[in-house]
PDB file of C-alpha atoms in Angstrom:
ATOM      1  CA  MET A  26       3.013 -30.313  14.829  1.00  0.00           C
ATOM      2  CA  ALA A  27       4.370 -26.810  14.218  1.00  0.00           C
ATOM      3  CA  VAL A  28       1.987 -26.388  11.284  1.00  0.00           C
ATOM      4  CA  THR A  29      -0.925 -27.658  13.378  1.00  0.00           C
ATOM      5  CA  ASP A  30       0.021 -25.274  16.185  1.00  0.00           C
ATOM      6  CA  ALA A  31      -0.028 -22.414  13.699  1.00  0.00           C
ATOM      7  CA  ALA A  32      -3.495 -23.458  12.558  1.00  0.00           C
ATOM      8  CA  ILE A  33      -4.706 -23.572  16.171  1.00  0.00           C
ATOM      9  CA  ASP A  34      -3.300 -20.088  16.790  1.00  0.00           C
ATOM     10  CA  ARG A  35      -5.039 -18.680  13.731  1.00  0.00           C
ATOM     11  CA  ILE A  36      -8.430 -20.083  14.681  1.00  0.00           C
ATOM     12  CA  LYS A  37      -7.849 -18.870  18.235  1.00  0.00           C
ATOM     13  CA  ASP A  38      -7.101 -15.377  16.915  1.00  0.00           C
ATOM     14  CA  MET A  39     -10.351 -15.392  14.947  1.00  0.00           C
ATOM     15  CA  ILE A  40     -12.250 -16.120  18.164  1.00  0.00           C
ATOM     16  CA  ILE A  41     -10.327 -13.672  20.356  1.00  0.00           C
ATOM     17  CA  THR A  42     -10.743 -10.808  17.890  1.00  0.00           C
ATOM     18  CA  GLY A  43     -14.469 -11.477  17.622  1.00  0.00           C
ATOM     19  CA  GLU A  44     -14.359 -12.567  14.017  1.00  0.00           C
ATOM     20  CA  LEU A  45     -15.878 -15.805  15.277  1.00  0.00           C
ATOM     21  CA  ALA A  46     -18.282 -15.489  18.212  1.00  0.00           C
ATOM     22  CA  PRO A  47     -19.672 -18.200  20.505  1.00  0.00           C
ATOM     23  CA  GLY A  48     -22.185 -20.238  18.537  1.00  0.00           C
ATOM     24  CA  ASP A  49     -20.836 -19.178  15.136  1.00  0.00           C
ATOM     25  CA  ARG A  50     -20.308 -21.745  12.437  1.00  0.00           C
ATOM     26  CA  LEU A  51     -16.839 -21.941  10.912  1.00  0.00           C
ATOM     27  CA  PRO A  52     -16.519 -21.417   7.147  1.00  0.00           C
ATOM     28  CA  LYS A  53     -16.319 -24.529   5.013  1.00  0.00           C
ATOM     29  CA  GLU A  54     -13.085 -26.425   5.432  1.00  0.00           C
ATOM     30  CA  ALA A  55     -11.760 -25.686   1.934  1.00  0.00           C
ATOM     31  CA  ASP A  56     -12.594 -21.983   2.196  1.00  0.00           C
ATOM     32  CA  LEU A  57     -11.105 -21.604   5.671  1.00  0.00           C
ATOM     33  CA  ALA A  58      -7.937 -23.486   4.756  1.00  0.00           C
ATOM     34  CA  GLU A  59      -7.400 -21.261   1.744  1.00  0.00           C
ATOM     35  CA  ARG A  60      -8.131 -18.130   3.711  1.00  0.00           C
ATOM     36  CA  LEU A  61      -5.650 -19.029   6.458  1.00  0.00           C
ATOM     37  CA  GLY A  62      -3.037 -20.328   4.042  1.00  0.00           C
ATOM     38  CA  LEU A  63      -3.115 -23.807   5.542  1.00  0.00           C
ATOM     39  CA  SER A  64      -3.443 -27.303   4.199  1.00  0.00           C
ATOM     40  CA  ARG A  65      -6.764 -28.982   4.848  1.00  0.00           C
ATOM     41  CA  ASN A  66      -4.985 -31.698   6.841  1.00  0.00           C
ATOM     42  CA  SER A  67      -3.431 -29.114   9.166  1.00  0.00           C
ATOM     43  CA  LEU A  68      -6.770 -27.393   9.572  1.00  0.00           C
ATOM     44  CA  ARG A  69      -8.439 -30.722  10.377  1.00  0.00           C
ATOM     45  CA  GLU A  70      -5.870 -31.486  13.063  1.00  0.00           C
ATOM     46  CA  ALA A  71      -6.332 -28.013  14.569  1.00  0.00           C
ATOM     47  CA  VAL A  72     -10.103 -28.405  14.631  1.00  0.00           C
ATOM     48  CA  ARG A  73      -9.771 -31.827  16.245  1.00  0.00           C
ATOM     49  CA  ALA A  74      -7.476 -30.437  18.943  1.00  0.00           C
ATOM     50  CA  LEU A  75      -9.749 -27.473  19.687  1.00  0.00           C
ATOM     51  CA  ALA A  76     -12.758 -29.784  19.839  1.00  0.00           C
ATOM     52  CA  LEU A  77     -11.021 -31.883  22.498  1.00  0.00           C
ATOM     53  CA  ILE A  78     -10.783 -28.857  24.777  1.00  0.00           C
ATOM     54  CA  ASN A  79     -14.364 -27.781  24.024  1.00  0.00           C
ATOM     55  CA  VAL A  80     -13.507 -24.664  22.042  1.00  0.00           C
ATOM     56  CA  LEU A  81     -15.072 -26.095  18.897  1.00  0.00           C
ATOM     57  CA  ASP A  82     -18.026 -28.416  18.436  1.00  0.00           C
ATOM     58  CA  VAL A  83     -17.857 -30.678  15.379  1.00  0.00           C
ATOM     59  CA  ARG A  84     -21.372 -31.705  14.326  1.00  0.00           C
ATOM     60  CA  GLN A  85     -21.360 -34.542  11.861  1.00  0.00           C
ATOM     61  CA  GLY A  86     -23.106 -33.523   8.668  1.00  0.00           C
ATOM     62  CA  ASP A  87     -23.758 -29.995   9.912  1.00  0.00           C
ATOM     63  CA  GLY A  88     -20.384 -28.301  10.281  1.00  0.00           C
ATOM     64  CA  THR A  89     -18.090 -27.018  13.003  1.00  0.00           C
ATOM     65  CA  TYR A  90     -19.220 -24.412  15.510  1.00  0.00           C
ATOM     66  CA  VAL A  91     -17.606 -22.328  18.216  1.00  0.00           C
ATOM     67  CA  THR A  92     -18.952 -23.536  21.561  1.00  0.00           C
ATOM     68  CA  SER A  93     -20.469 -21.238  24.186  1.00  0.00           C
ATOM     69  CA  LEU A  94     -16.921 -20.872  25.625  1.00  0.00           C
ATOM     70  CA  GLU A  95     -18.399 -20.991  29.111  1.00  0.00           C
ATOM     71  CA  PRO A  96     -15.866 -21.629  31.902  1.00  0.00           C
ATOM     72  CA  ARG A  97     -17.529 -24.948  32.712  1.00  0.00           C
ATOM     73  CA  LEU A  98     -16.808 -26.196  29.206  1.00  0.00           C
ATOM     74  CA  LEU A  99     -13.308 -24.806  28.867  1.00  0.00           C
ATOM     75  CA  LEU A 100     -12.174 -25.998  32.287  1.00  0.00           C
ATOM     76  CA  ASP A 101     -13.573 -29.474  31.678  1.00  0.00           C
ATOM     77  CA  ALA A 102     -10.235 -30.280  30.074  1.00  0.00           C
ATOM     78  CA  LEU A 103      -8.615 -29.569  33.433  1.00  0.00           C
ATOM     79  CA  SER A 104     -10.676 -32.358  34.992  1.00  0.00           C
ATOM     80  CA  PHE A 105      -9.274 -34.725  32.393  1.00  0.00           C
ATOM     81  CA  VAL A 106      -5.716 -33.741  33.319  1.00  0.00           C
ATOM     82  CA  VAL A 107      -6.431 -33.909  37.049  1.00  0.00           C
ATOM     83  CA  ASP A 108      -7.554 -37.525  36.687  1.00  0.00           C
ATOM     84  CA  PHE A 109      -3.932 -38.456  35.947  1.00  0.00           C
ATOM     85  CA  HIS A 110      -2.737 -37.380  39.385  1.00  0.00           C
ATOM     86  CA  ARG A 111      -0.471 -39.717  41.320  1.00  0.00           C
ATOM     87  CA  ASP A 112      -0.990 -40.638  44.962  1.00  0.00           C
ATOM     88  CA  ASP A 113       1.979 -38.492  45.966  1.00  0.00           C
ATOM     89  CA  THR A 114       0.377 -35.386  44.422  1.00  0.00           C
ATOM     90  CA  VAL A 115      -3.102 -35.689  45.931  1.00  0.00           C
ATOM     91  CA  LEU A 116      -1.928 -33.574  48.876  1.00  0.00           C
ATOM     92  CA  GLN A 117      -1.088 -30.762  46.481  1.00  0.00           C
ATOM     93  CA  PHE A 118      -4.633 -30.859  45.136  1.00  0.00           C
ATOM     94  CA  PHE A 119      -5.927 -30.517  48.680  1.00  0.00           C
ATOM     95  CA  GLN A 120      -3.646 -27.520  49.214  1.00  0.00           C
ATOM     96  CA  VAL A 121      -5.162 -25.832  46.165  1.00  0.00           C
ATOM     97  CA  ARG A 122      -8.629 -26.731  47.361  1.00  0.00           C
ATOM     98  CA  ARG A 123      -7.841 -25.154  50.745  1.00  0.00           C
ATOM     99  CA  ILE A 124      -7.090 -21.902  48.935  1.00  0.00           C
ATOM    100  CA  LEU A 125     -10.135 -21.890  46.656  1.00  0.00           C
ATOM    101  CA  GLU A 126     -13.034 -23.346  48.636  1.00  0.00           C
ATOM    102  CA  PRO A 127     -12.929 -21.046  51.684  1.00  0.00           C
ATOM    103  CA  ALA A 128     -12.970 -18.070  49.312  1.00  0.00           C
ATOM    104  CA  ALA A 129     -15.959 -19.519  47.461  1.00  0.00           C
ATOM    105  CA  THR A 130     -17.704 -20.195  50.784  1.00  0.00           C
ATOM    106  CA  ALA A 131     -17.248 -16.590  51.889  1.00  0.00           C
ATOM    107  CA  MET A 132     -18.670 -15.377  48.587  1.00  0.00           C
ATOM    108  CA  ALA A 133     -21.606 -17.777  48.871  1.00  0.00           C
ATOM    109  CA  ALA A 134     -22.497 -16.297  52.266  1.00  0.00           C
ATOM    110  CA  THR A 135     -23.234 -12.994  50.568  1.00  0.00           C
ATOM    111  CA  THR A 136     -24.521 -14.077  47.151  1.00  0.00           C
ATOM    112  CA  MET A 137     -26.640 -17.211  47.692  1.00  0.00           C
ATOM    113  CA  SER A 138     -30.377 -16.640  47.620  1.00  0.00           C
ATOM    114  CA  ASP A 139     -32.511 -17.626  50.595  1.00  0.00           C
ATOM    115  CA  ALA A 140     -33.986 -20.424  48.494  1.00  0.00           C
ATOM    116  CA  ASP A 141     -30.534 -21.793  47.652  1.00  0.00           C
ATOM    117  CA  ILE A 142     -29.532 -21.683  51.306  1.00  0.00           C
ATOM    118  CA  ALA A 143     -32.689 -23.600  52.189  1.00  0.00           C
ATOM    119  CA  GLU A 144     -31.713 -26.228  49.586  1.00  0.00           C
ATOM    120  CA  LEU A 145     -28.275 -26.437  51.193  1.00  0.00           C
ATOM    121  CA  ARG A 146     -29.932 -27.330  54.499  1.00  0.00           C
ATOM    122  CA  LYS A 147     -32.066 -29.975  52.765  1.00  0.00           C
ATOM    123  CA  ILE A 148     -28.924 -31.622  51.410  1.00  0.00           C
ATOM    124  CA  LEU A 149     -27.528 -31.979  54.924  1.00  0.00           C
ATOM    125  CA  ASP A 150     -30.821 -33.150  56.409  1.00  0.00           C
ATOM    126  CA  ALA A 151     -31.229 -35.758  53.665  1.00  0.00           C
ATOM    127  CA  LEU A 152     -28.317 -37.786  55.041  1.00  0.00           C
ATOM    128  CA  PRO A 153     -29.578 -40.823  57.018  1.00  0.00           C
ATOM    129  CA  ALA A 154     -28.727 -41.283  60.674  1.00  0.00           C
ATOM    130  CA  ASN A 155     -26.082 -43.920  60.008  1.00  0.00           C
ATOM    131  CA  PRO A 156     -24.841 -43.135  56.509  1.00  0.00           C
ATOM    132  CA  SER A 157     -22.578 -45.407  54.546  1.00  0.00           C
ATOM    133  CA  ILE A 158     -19.258 -44.026  53.397  1.00  0.00           C
ATOM    134  CA  GLU A 159     -20.649 -43.837  49.865  1.00  0.00           C
ATOM    135  CA  GLN A 160     -23.640 -41.790  51.038  1.00  0.00           C
ATOM    136  CA  LEU A 161     -21.406 -39.503  53.070  1.00  0.00           C
ATOM    137  CA  VAL A 162     -19.076 -38.882  50.136  1.00  0.00           C
ATOM    138  CA  ALA A 163     -21.964 -38.207  47.734  1.00  0.00           C
ATOM    139  CA  ASN A 164     -23.550 -35.824  50.212  1.00  0.00           C
ATOM    140  CA  ASP A 165     -20.204 -34.129  50.788  1.00  0.00           C
ATOM    141  CA  LEU A 166     -19.676 -33.623  47.057  1.00  0.00           C
ATOM    142  CA  GLU A 167     -23.156 -32.185  46.538  1.00  0.00           C
ATOM    143  CA  PHE A 168     -22.831 -29.874  49.540  1.00  0.00           C
ATOM    144  CA  HIS A 169     -19.542 -28.389  48.373  1.00  0.00           C
ATOM    145  CA  GLN A 170     -20.734 -28.180  44.771  1.00  0.00           C
ATOM    146  CA  ARG A 171     -23.807 -26.154  45.756  1.00  0.00           C
ATOM    147  CA  ILE A 172     -21.623 -23.759  47.732  1.00  0.00           C
ATOM    148  CA  ALA A 173     -19.215 -23.367  44.815  1.00  0.00           C
ATOM    149  CA  GLU A 174     -22.148 -22.614  42.525  1.00  0.00           C
ATOM    150  CA  GLY A 175     -23.483 -20.205  45.144  1.00  0.00           C
ATOM    151  CA  SER A 176     -20.299 -18.159  44.956  1.00  0.00           C
ATOM    152  CA  GLY A 177     -21.670 -16.682  41.735  1.00  0.00           C
ATOM    153  CA  ASN A 178     -18.277 -17.083  40.043  1.00  0.00           C
ATOM    154  CA  ALA A 179     -18.452 -19.630  37.221  1.00  0.00           C
ATOM    155  CA  VAL A 180     -14.671 -19.842  36.836  1.00  0.00           C
ATOM    156  CA  LEU A 181     -14.105 -20.473  40.543  1.00  0.00           C
ATOM    157  CA  CYS A 182     -16.899 -23.043  40.582  1.00  0.00           C
ATOM    158  CA  SER A 183     -15.429 -24.913  37.622  1.00  0.00           C
ATOM    159  CA  LEU A 184     -11.963 -24.956  39.147  1.00  0.00           C
ATOM    160  CA  ILE A 185     -13.287 -26.390  42.400  1.00  0.00           C
ATOM    161  CA  GLU A 186     -15.294 -29.050  40.577  1.00  0.00           C
ATOM    162  CA  SER A 187     -12.180 -29.991  38.625  1.00  0.00           C
ATOM    163  CA  LEU A 188     -10.473 -30.894  41.900  1.00  0.00           C
ATOM    164  CA  SER A 189     -13.215 -33.266  43.020  1.00  0.00           C
ATOM    165  CA  GLY A 190     -11.676 -36.313  41.334  1.00  0.00           C
ATOM    166  CA  PRO A 191      -8.542 -36.787  43.426  1.00  0.00           C
ATOM    167  CA  THR A 192     -10.130 -35.488  46.607  1.00  0.00           C
ATOM    168  CA  THR A 193     -13.029 -37.934  46.390  1.00  0.00           C
ATOM    169  CA  ARG A 194     -10.668 -40.877  46.720  1.00  0.00           C
ATOM    170  CA  ALA A 195      -9.079 -39.334  49.789  1.00  0.00           C
ATOM    171  CA  ARG A 196     -12.497 -38.672  51.345  1.00  0.00           C
ATOM    172  CA  VAL A 197     -13.413 -42.339  50.996  1.00  0.00           C
ATOM    173  CA  TRP A 198     -10.069 -43.418  52.418  1.00  0.00           C
ATOM    174  CA  ARG A 199     -10.462 -41.057  55.353  1.00  0.00           C
ATOM    175  CA  GLY A 200     -14.000 -42.238  56.023  1.00  0.00           C
ATOM    176  CA  LEU A 201     -12.884 -45.851  56.085  1.00  0.00           C
ATOM    177  CA  THR A 202      -9.893 -45.421  58.366  1.00  0.00           C
ATOM    178  CA  GLN A 203     -10.294 -42.398  60.613  1.00  0.00           C
ATOM    179  CA  GLU A 204     -12.374 -42.724  63.750  1.00  0.00           C
ATOM    180  CA  ASN A 205     -15.407 -40.400  63.975  1.00  0.00           C
ATOM    181  CA  ALA A 206     -14.672 -38.916  60.545  1.00  0.00           C
ATOM    182  CA  PRO A 207     -18.329 -39.065  59.373  1.00  0.00           C
ATOM    183  CA  SER A 208     -19.748 -37.255  62.428  1.00  0.00           C
ATOM    184  CA  LYS A 209     -16.933 -34.713  62.399  1.00  0.00           C
ATOM    185  CA  THR A 210     -17.494 -34.019  58.712  1.00  0.00           C
ATOM    186  CA  LEU A 211     -21.230 -33.536  59.202  1.00  0.00           C
ATOM    187  CA  ASP A 212     -20.731 -31.246  62.216  1.00  0.00           C
ATOM    188  CA  GLN A 213     -18.397 -29.060  60.173  1.00  0.00           C
ATOM    189  CA  HIS A 214     -20.837 -29.004  57.275  1.00  0.00           C
ATOM    190  CA  TYR A 215     -23.592 -27.751  59.562  1.00  0.00           C
ATOM    191  CA  ALA A 216     -21.246 -25.092  60.961  1.00  0.00           C
ATOM    192  CA  ILE A 217     -20.477 -23.916  57.418  1.00  0.00           C
ATOM    193  CA  TYR A 218     -24.177 -23.906  56.571  1.00  0.00           C
ATOM    194  CA  GLU A 219     -25.091 -21.910  59.705  1.00  0.00           C
ATOM    195  CA  ALA A 220     -22.492 -19.265  58.874  1.00  0.00           C
ATOM    196  CA  ILE A 221     -23.767 -18.976  55.298  1.00  0.00           C
ATOM    197  CA  ALA A 222     -27.384 -18.795  56.500  1.00  0.00           C
ATOM    198  CA  ALA A 223     -26.422 -16.056  58.954  1.00  0.00           C
ATOM    199  CA  ARG A 224     -24.694 -14.145  56.132  1.00  0.00           C
ATOM    200  CA  GLN A 225     -21.361 -14.230  57.958  1.00  0.00           C
ATOM    201  CA  PRO A 226     -18.703 -14.603  55.218  1.00  0.00           C
ATOM    202  CA  GLU A 227     -15.677 -14.449  57.538  1.00  0.00           C
ATOM    203  CA  ILE A 228     -17.022 -17.210  59.788  1.00  0.00           C
ATOM    204  CA  ALA A 229     -18.102 -19.299  56.799  1.00  0.00           C
ATOM    205  CA  GLN A 230     -14.626 -18.950  55.328  1.00  0.00           C
ATOM    206  CA  ALA A 231     -13.005 -19.892  58.635  1.00  0.00           C
ATOM    207  CA  TRP A 232     -15.104 -23.037  59.024  1.00  0.00           C
ATOM    208  CA  ALA A 233     -14.405 -24.061  55.442  1.00  0.00           C
ATOM    209  CA  THR A 234     -10.691 -23.634  56.077  1.00  0.00           C
ATOM    210  CA  VAL A 235     -10.863 -25.722  59.250  1.00  0.00           C
ATOM    211  CA  HIS A 236     -12.865 -28.406  57.441  1.00  0.00           C
ATOM    212  CA  ILE A 237     -10.486 -28.790  54.504  1.00  0.00           C
ATOM    213  CA  ALA A 238      -7.314 -28.326  56.545  1.00  0.00           C
ATOM    214  CA  GLY A 239      -8.413 -31.179  58.822  1.00  0.00           C
ATOM    215  CA  VAL A 240      -8.634 -33.582  55.905  1.00  0.00           C
ATOM    216  CA  GLU A 241      -5.360 -32.279  54.527  1.00  0.00           C
ATOM    217  CA  GLU A 242      -3.566 -32.784  57.860  1.00  0.00           C
ATOM    218  CA  TRP A 243      -4.887 -36.327  58.181  1.00  0.00           C
ATOM    219  CA  LEU A 244      -3.798 -37.055  54.630  1.00  0.00           C
ATOM    220  CA  ARG A 245      -0.343 -35.604  55.276  1.00  0.00           C
ATOM    221  CA  GLN A 246       0.120 -38.051  58.162  1.00  0.00           C
ATOM    222  CA  ALA A 247      -1.322 -41.009  56.256  1.00  0.00           C
ATOM    223  CA  LEU A 248       0.847 -40.667  53.153  1.00  0.00           C
TER     224      LEU A 248
END
């Protein structure tokens, strides 16, 4: 493993220093191994590891390329890790979400285009009068995702999306057991939307905090 780690570090250095740029093809395996002073097996293991976290893209019969290195790709590995959360840690994910999402909502209030804000309203209006829990959760996810994207910060957006896994389960649980949860959720969504549409970042942030903190407090009592 130490040899593989060294190989990973050397490829990483090539990318960080700009010797390999996003989209570049890596030299042939034999040439790269010789150049880095590594065995081909060690190099293969390093490439496999970096491909798993979306730093490299191995194309069968074509070669190995550096990916775009976009935050969405690189943070996708975080989603994989998050999926292993335990029930007793889901509250911690909500605490992180309470920190990130209100900030993203405030940013969205100043950066979202008028067209994107109009789409946000369409998402809310698309929910039927008596939605099922599944429809409510799907609508909730899309609403928050659009706001995260509207923040204009790709890293922040990717981090928030990475937290959707554990929080989705809690949303369903809350919808099934807490009285008036669907109507309360929708009312808060409209309040967040109205603040964004009015270009009021402080109010949008406050409503987002209230919305997420309410779920977190319910969850704290339920666990």
